[in-house]
XYZ file of N, CA and C in Angstrom:
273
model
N -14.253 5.551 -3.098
C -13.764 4.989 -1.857
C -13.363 6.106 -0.901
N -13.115 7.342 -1.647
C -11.971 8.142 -0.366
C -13.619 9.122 0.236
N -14.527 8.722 -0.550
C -15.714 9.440 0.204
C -16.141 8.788 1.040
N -15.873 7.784 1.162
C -16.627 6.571 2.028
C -15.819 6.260 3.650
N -14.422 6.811 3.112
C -13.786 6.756 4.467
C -13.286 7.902 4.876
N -13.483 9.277 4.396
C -12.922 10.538 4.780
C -13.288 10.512 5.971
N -14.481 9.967 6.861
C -14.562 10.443 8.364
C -15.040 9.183 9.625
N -14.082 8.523 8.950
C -13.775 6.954 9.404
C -12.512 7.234 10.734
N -12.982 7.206 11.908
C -11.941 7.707 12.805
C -10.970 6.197 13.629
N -11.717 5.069 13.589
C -11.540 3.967 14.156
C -10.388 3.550 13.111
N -9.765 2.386 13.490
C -7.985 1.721 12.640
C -8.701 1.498 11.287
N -7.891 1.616 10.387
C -8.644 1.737 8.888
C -7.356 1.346 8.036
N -7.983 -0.282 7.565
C -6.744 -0.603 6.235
C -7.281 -0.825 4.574
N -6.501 -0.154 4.290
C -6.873 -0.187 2.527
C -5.986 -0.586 1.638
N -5.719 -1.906 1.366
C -4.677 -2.611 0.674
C -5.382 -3.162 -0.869
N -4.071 -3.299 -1.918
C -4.883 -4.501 -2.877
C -3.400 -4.065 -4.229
N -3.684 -4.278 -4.744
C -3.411 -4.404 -6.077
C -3.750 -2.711 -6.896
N -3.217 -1.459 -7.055
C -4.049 -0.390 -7.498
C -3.717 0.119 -8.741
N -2.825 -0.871 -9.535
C -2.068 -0.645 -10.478
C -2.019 0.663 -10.702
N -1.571 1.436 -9.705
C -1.246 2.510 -9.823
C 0.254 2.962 -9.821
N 1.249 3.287 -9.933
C 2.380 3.402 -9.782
C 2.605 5.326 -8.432
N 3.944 5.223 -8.133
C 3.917 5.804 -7.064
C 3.870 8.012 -7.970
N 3.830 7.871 -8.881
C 3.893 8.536 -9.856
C 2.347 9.748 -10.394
N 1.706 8.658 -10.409
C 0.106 8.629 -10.543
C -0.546 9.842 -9.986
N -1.503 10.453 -10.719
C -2.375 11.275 -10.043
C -2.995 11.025 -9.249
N -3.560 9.015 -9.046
C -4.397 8.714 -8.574
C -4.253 8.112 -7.114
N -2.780 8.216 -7.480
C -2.323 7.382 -5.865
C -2.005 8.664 -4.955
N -1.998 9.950 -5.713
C -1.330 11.357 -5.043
C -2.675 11.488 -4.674
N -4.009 11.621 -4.878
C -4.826 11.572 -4.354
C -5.201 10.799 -3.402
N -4.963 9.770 -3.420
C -4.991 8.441 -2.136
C -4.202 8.722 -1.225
N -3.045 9.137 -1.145
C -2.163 9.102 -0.672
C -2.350 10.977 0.203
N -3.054 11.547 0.165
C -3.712 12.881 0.418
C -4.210 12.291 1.881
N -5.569 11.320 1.731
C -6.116 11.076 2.830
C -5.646 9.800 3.574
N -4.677 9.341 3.355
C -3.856 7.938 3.868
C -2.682 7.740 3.812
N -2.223 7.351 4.369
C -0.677 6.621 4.996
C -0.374 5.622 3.879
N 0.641 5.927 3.549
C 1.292 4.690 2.200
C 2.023 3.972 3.165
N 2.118 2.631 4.097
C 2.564 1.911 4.664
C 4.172 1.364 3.664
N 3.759 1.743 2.481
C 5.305 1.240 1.776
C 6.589 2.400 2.113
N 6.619 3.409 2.652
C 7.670 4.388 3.201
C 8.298 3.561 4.110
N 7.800 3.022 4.878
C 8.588 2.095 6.091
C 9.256 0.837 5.477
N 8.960 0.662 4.003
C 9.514 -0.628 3.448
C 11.579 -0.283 3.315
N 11.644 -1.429 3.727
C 13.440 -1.695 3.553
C 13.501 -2.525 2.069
N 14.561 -2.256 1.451
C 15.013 -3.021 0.655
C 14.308 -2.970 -0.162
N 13.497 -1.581 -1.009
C 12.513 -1.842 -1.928
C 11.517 -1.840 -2.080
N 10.588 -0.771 -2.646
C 9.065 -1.289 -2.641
C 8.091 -1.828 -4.017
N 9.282 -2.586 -4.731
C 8.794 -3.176 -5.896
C 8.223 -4.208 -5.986
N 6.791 -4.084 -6.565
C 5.852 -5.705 -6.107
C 5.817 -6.368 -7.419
N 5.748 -5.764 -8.750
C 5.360 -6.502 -9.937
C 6.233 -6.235 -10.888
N 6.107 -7.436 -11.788
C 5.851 -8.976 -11.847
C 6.425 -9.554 -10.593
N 6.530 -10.626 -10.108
C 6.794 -11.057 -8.632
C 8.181 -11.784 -9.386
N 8.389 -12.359 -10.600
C 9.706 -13.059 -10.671
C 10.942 -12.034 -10.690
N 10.616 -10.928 -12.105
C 11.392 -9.597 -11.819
C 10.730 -8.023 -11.420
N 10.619 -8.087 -10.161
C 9.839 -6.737 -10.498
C 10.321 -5.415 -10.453
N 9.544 -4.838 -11.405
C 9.793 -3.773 -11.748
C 9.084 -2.245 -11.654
N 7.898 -2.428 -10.997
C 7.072 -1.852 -11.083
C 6.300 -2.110 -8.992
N 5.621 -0.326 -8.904
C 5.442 -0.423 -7.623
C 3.751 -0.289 -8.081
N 2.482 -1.254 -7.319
C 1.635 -1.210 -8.038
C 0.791 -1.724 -6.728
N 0.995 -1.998 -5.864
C 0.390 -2.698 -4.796
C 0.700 -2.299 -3.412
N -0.256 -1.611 -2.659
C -0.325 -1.204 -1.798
C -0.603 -1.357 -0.712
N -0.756 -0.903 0.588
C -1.370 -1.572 2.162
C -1.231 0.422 2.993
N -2.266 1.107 3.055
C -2.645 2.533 3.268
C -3.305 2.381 4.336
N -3.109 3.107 5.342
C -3.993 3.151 6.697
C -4.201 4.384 6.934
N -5.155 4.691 8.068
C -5.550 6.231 7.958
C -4.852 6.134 9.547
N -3.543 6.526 9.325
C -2.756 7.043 9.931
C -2.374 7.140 11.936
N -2.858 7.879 12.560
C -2.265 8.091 13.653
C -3.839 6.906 14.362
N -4.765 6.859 13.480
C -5.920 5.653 14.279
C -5.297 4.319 14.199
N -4.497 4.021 12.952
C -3.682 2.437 12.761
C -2.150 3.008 12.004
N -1.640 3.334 13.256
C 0.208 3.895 12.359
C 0.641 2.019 11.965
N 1.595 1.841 10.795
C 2.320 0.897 10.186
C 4.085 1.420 11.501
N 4.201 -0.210 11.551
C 5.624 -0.030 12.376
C 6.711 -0.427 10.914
N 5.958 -1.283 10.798
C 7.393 -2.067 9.430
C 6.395 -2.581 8.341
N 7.027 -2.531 7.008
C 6.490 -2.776 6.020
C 7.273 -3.656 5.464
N 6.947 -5.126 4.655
C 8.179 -5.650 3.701
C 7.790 -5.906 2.513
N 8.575 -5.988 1.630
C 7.997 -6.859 0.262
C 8.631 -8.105 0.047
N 7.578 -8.895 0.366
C 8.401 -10.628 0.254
C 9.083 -10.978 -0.951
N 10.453 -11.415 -0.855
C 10.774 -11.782 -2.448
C 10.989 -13.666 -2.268
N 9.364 -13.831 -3.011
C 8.702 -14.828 -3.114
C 7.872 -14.737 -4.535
N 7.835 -15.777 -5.745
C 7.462 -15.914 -6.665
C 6.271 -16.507 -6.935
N 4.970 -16.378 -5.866
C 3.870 -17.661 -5.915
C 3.205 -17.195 -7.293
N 3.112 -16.197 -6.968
C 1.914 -15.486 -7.727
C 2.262 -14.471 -8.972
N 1.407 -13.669 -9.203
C 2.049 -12.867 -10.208
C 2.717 -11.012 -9.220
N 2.337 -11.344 -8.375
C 2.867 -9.624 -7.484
C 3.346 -10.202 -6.309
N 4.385 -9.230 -5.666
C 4.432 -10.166 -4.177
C 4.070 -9.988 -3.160
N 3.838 -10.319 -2.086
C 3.408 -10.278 -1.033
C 4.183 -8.952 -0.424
N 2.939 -8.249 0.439
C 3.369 -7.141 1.706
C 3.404 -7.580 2.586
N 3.955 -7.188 3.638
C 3.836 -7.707 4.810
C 3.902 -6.490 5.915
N 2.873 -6.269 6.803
C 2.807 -4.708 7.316
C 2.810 -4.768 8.859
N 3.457 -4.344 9.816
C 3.145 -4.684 11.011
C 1.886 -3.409 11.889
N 1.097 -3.563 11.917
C 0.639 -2.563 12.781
C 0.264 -2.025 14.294
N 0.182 -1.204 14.753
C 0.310 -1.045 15.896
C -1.271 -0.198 15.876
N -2.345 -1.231 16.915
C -3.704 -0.789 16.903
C -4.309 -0.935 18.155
């Protein structure tokens, strides 16, 4: 993926599920060529399990000054098994 968008200049979002934790080699690499939109999160950026979570595993990354994040949240809402982001952007 990070070859596919290294020279992607237009607003660029890359969200999902990366069961990666903030820890990871793999997100320090992601996180090299993209904006972790969860820095702007208040109150937490713990998505999983969604009833107690404990774990940061789910993401929303933009390539930066083309789509900057104003506010980030993590819904504490139980639908599913992770919870909802919620990202505001400015594009």
């Amino acid at each position: 993926v990070l070859n596919e968008i290294r020279d992607i200049n237009m607003p660029l979002i890359l969200a999902g599920d990366f069961n990666l934790t903030p820890d990871s080699p793999y997100y320090t690499r992601i996180a090299e060529h993209l904006t972790d939109t969860s820095v702007l999160t208040e109150g937490g950026r713990l998505t999983f399990p969604s009833v107690d979570p404990g774990s940061t595993i789910d993401y929303v990354f933009t390539n930066g000054a083309a789509c900057p994040a104003v506010r980030s949240e993590v819904v504490d809402v139980a639908y599913y098994d992770h919870r909802p982001i919620i990202v505001e952007l400015k594009i």
